[in-house]
mmCIF file of C-alpha atoms in Angstrom:
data_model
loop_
_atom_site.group_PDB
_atom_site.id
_atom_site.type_symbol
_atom_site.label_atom_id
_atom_site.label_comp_id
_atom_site.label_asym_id
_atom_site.label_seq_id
_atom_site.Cartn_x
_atom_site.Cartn_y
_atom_site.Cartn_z
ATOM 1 C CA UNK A 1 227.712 243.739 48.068
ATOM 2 C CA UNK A 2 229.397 246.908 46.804
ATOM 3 C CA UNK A 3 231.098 245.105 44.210
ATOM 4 C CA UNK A 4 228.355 243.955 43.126
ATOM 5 C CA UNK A 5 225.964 246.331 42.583
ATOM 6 C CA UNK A 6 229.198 248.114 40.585
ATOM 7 C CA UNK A 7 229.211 245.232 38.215
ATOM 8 C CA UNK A 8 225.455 245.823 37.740
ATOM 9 C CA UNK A 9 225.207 249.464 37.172
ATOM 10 C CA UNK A 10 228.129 249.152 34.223
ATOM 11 C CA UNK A 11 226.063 245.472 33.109
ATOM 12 C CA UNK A 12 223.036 247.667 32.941
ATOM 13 C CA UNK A 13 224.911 250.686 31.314
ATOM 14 C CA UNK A 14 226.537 248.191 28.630
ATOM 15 C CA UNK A 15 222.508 246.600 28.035
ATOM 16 C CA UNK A 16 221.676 250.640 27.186
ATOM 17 C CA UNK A 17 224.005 250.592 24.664
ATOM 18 C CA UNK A 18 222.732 247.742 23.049
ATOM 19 C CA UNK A 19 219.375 248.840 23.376
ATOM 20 C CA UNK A 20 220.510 252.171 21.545
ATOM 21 C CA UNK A 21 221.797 250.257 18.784
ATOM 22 C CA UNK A 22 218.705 248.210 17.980
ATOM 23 C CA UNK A 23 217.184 250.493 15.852
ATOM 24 C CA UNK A 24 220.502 251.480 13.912
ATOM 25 C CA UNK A 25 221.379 247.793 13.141
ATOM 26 C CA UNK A 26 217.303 247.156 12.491
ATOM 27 C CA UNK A 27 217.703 250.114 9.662
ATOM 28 C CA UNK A 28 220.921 248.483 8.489
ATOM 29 C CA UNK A 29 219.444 244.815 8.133
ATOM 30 C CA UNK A 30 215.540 246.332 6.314
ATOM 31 C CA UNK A 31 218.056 248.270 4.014
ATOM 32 C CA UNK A 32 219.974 245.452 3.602
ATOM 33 C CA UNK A 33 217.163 242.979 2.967
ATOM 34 C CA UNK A 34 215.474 245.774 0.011
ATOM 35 C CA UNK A 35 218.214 246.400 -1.618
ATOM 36 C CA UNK A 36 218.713 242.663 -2.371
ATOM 37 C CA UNK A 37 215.292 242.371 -3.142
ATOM 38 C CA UNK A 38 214.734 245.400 -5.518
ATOM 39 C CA UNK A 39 217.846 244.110 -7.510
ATOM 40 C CA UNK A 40 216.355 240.749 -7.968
ATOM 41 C CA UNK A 41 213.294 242.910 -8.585
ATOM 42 C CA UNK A 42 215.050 244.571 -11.329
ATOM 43 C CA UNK A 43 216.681 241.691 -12.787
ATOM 44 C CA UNK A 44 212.833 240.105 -13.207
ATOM 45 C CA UNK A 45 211.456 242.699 -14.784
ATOM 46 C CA UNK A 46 214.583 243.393 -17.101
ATOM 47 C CA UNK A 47 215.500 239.488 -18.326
ATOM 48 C CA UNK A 48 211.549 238.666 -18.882
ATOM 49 C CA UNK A 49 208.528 241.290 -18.504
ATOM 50 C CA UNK A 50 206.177 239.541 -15.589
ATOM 51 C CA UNK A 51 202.937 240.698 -13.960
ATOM 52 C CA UNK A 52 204.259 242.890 -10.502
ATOM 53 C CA UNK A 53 201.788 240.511 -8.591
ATOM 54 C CA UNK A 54 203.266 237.360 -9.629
ATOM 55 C CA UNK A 55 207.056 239.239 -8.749
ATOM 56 C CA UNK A 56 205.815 239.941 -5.280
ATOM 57 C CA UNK A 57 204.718 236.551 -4.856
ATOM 58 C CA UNK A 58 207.850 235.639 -5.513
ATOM 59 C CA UNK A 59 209.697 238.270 -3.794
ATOM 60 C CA UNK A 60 207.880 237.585 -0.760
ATOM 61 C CA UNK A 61 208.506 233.906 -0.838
ATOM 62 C CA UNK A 62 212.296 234.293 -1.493
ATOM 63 C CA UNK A 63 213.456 237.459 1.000
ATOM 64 C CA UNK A 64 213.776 237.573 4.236
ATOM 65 C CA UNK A 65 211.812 238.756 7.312
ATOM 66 C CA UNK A 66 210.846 242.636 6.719
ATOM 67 C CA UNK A 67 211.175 242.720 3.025
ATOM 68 C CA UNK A 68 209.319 239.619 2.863
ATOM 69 C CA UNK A 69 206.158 240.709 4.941
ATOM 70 C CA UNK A 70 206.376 244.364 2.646
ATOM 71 C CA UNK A 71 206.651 242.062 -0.802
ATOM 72 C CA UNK A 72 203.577 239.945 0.761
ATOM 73 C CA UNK A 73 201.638 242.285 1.636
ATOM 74 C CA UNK A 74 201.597 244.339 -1.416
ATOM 75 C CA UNK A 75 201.332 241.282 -3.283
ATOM 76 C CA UNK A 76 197.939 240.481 -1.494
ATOM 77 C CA UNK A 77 197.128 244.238 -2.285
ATOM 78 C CA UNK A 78 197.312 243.855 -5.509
ATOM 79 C CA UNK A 79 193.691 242.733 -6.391
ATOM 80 C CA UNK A 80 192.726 246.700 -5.035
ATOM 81 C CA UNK A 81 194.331 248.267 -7.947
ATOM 82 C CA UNK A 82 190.820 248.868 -9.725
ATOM 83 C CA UNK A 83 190.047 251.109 -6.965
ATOM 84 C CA UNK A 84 193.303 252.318 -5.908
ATOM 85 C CA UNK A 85 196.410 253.151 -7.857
ATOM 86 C CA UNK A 86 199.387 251.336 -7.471
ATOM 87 C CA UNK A 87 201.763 254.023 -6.009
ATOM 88 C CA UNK A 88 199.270 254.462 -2.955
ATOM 89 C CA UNK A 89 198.807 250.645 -2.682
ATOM 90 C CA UNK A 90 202.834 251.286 -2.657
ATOM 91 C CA UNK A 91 203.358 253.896 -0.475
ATOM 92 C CA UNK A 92 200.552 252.353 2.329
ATOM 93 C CA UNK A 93 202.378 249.138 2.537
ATOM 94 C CA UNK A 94 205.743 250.450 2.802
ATOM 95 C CA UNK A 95 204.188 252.725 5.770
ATOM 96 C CA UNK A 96 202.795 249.585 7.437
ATOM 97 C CA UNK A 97 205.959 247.739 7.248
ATOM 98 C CA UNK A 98 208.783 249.320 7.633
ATOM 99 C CA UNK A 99 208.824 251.413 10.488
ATOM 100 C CA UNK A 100 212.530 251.881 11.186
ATOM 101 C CA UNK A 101 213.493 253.499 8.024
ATOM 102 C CA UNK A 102 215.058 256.686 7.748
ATOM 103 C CA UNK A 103 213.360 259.333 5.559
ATOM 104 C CA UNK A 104 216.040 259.168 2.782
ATOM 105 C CA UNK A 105 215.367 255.532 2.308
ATOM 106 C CA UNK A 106 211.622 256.103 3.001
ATOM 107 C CA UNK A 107 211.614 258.711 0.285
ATOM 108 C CA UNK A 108 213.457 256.940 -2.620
ATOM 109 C CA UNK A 109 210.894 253.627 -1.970
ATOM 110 C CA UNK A 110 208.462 256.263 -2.407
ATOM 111 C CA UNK A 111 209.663 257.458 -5.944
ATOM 112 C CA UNK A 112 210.182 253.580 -6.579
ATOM 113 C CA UNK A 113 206.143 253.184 -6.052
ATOM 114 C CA UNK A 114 205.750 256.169 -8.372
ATOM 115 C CA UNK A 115 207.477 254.952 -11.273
ATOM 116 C CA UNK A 116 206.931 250.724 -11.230
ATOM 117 C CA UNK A 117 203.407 250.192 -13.407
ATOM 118 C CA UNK A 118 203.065 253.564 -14.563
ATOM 119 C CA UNK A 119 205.560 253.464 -17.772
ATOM 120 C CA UNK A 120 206.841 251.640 -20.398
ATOM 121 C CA UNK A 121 208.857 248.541 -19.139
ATOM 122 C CA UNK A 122 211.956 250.163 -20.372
ATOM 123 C CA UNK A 123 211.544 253.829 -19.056
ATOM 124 C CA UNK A 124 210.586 251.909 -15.591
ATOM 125 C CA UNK A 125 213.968 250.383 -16.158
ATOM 126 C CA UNK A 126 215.568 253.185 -16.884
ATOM 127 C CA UNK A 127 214.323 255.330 -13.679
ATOM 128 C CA UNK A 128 215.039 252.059 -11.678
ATOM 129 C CA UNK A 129 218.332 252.138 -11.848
ATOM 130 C CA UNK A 130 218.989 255.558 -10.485
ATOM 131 C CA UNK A 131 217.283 255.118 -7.300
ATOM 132 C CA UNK A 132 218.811 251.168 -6.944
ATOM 133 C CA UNK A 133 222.260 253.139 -7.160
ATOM 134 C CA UNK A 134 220.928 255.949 -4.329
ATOM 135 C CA UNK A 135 219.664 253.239 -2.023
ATOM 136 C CA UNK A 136 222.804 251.153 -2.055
ATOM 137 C CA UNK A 137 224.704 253.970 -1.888
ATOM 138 C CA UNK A 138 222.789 254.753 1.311
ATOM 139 C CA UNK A 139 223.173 250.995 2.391
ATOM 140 C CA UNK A 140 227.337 251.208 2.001
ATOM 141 C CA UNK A 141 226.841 254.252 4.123
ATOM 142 C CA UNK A 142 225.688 252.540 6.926
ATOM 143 C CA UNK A 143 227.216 249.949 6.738
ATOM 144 C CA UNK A 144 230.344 252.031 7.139
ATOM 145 C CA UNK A 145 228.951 254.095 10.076
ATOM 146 C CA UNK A 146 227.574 250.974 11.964
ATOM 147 C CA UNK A 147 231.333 250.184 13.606
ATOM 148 C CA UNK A 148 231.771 254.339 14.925
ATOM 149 C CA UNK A 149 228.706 254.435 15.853
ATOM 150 C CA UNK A 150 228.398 250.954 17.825
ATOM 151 C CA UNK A 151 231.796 251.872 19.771
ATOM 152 C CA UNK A 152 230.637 255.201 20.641
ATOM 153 C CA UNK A 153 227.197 254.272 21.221
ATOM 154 C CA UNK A 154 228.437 250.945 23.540
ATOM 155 C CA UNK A 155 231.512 253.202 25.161
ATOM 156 C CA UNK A 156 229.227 256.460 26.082
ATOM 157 C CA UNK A 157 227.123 254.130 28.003
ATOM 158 C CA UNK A 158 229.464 251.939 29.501
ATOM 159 C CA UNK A 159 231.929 255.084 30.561
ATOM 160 C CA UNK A 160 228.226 256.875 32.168
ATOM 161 C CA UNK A 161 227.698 253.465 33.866
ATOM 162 C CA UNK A 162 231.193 253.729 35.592
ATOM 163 C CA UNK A 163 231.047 257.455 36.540
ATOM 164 C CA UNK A 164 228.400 256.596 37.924
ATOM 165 C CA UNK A 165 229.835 253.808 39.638
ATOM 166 C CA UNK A 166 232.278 255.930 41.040
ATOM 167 C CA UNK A 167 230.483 258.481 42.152
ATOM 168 C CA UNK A 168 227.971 256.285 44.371
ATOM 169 C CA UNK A 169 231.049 254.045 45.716
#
């Protein structure tokens, strides 16, 4: 019986370390999913000037899960923009939808919503591209912290689990 409730204090400790990790690999995967979208965004609206409705559509029909739901919803949005303007229609849907996002990222969708509809097609090009480069820049940073921080996140755990282990046996 001893044995066994060791192998379920370090199971349990190795499930905590999983559970930390959710919302770091949740961040990586929305990042991942925007960043794939916004360049297809960009692409759109630099190879053949369409209406940001109809790209949303599209977008939302074409990404996956997260980035999907933001792209739909702010397509559906779209008919409020006589009463609202479109970096608050923007900045409300990317506060219902993504709520794993770090504040960097959070703040650089934010400029995003600030400059697509306001400008000239190429001057919203133009300030695109800077913040595209910041948020992957931001993606291949996590994606090259995920590995440290999944060992140390997985091996603090599982090393608490077996102290602990030891000290109760």
């Amino acid at each position: 019986m001893r044995g066994i409730g060791g192998v379920l204090i370090l199971l349990a400790g190795w499930i905590l370390g999983v559970e930390r990790l959710r919302p770091i690999k949740k961040r990586l995967d929305i990042l991942e999913q925007l960043c794939c979208a916004l360049e297809r965004l960009y692409g759109e609206l630099s190879s053949r000037p369409t209406a940001l409705g109809e790209l949303f559509y599209g977008l939302a029909k074409e990404c996956d899960e997260e980035a999907a739901a933001f792209f739909g919803l702010l397509s559906r949005r779209m008919d409020r923009l006589s009463t609202q303007s479109f970096a608050e229609i923007w900045q409300d849907c990317l506060h219902q939808s993504f709520a794993q996002m770090g504040k960097e990222e959070r703040r650089e969708l934010e400029k995003l919503g600030g400059i697509l509809g306001h400008y000239d097609l190429p001057e919203q090009l133009a300030a695109m591209k800077p913040i595209l480069s910041r948020l992957h820049g931001m993606l291949m940073g996590l994606r090259e912290d995920f590995p440290v921080r999944r060992r140390l996140c997985l091996g603090v755990s599982c090393c608490l689990a077996a102290m602990l282990t030891l000290v109760l046996y």
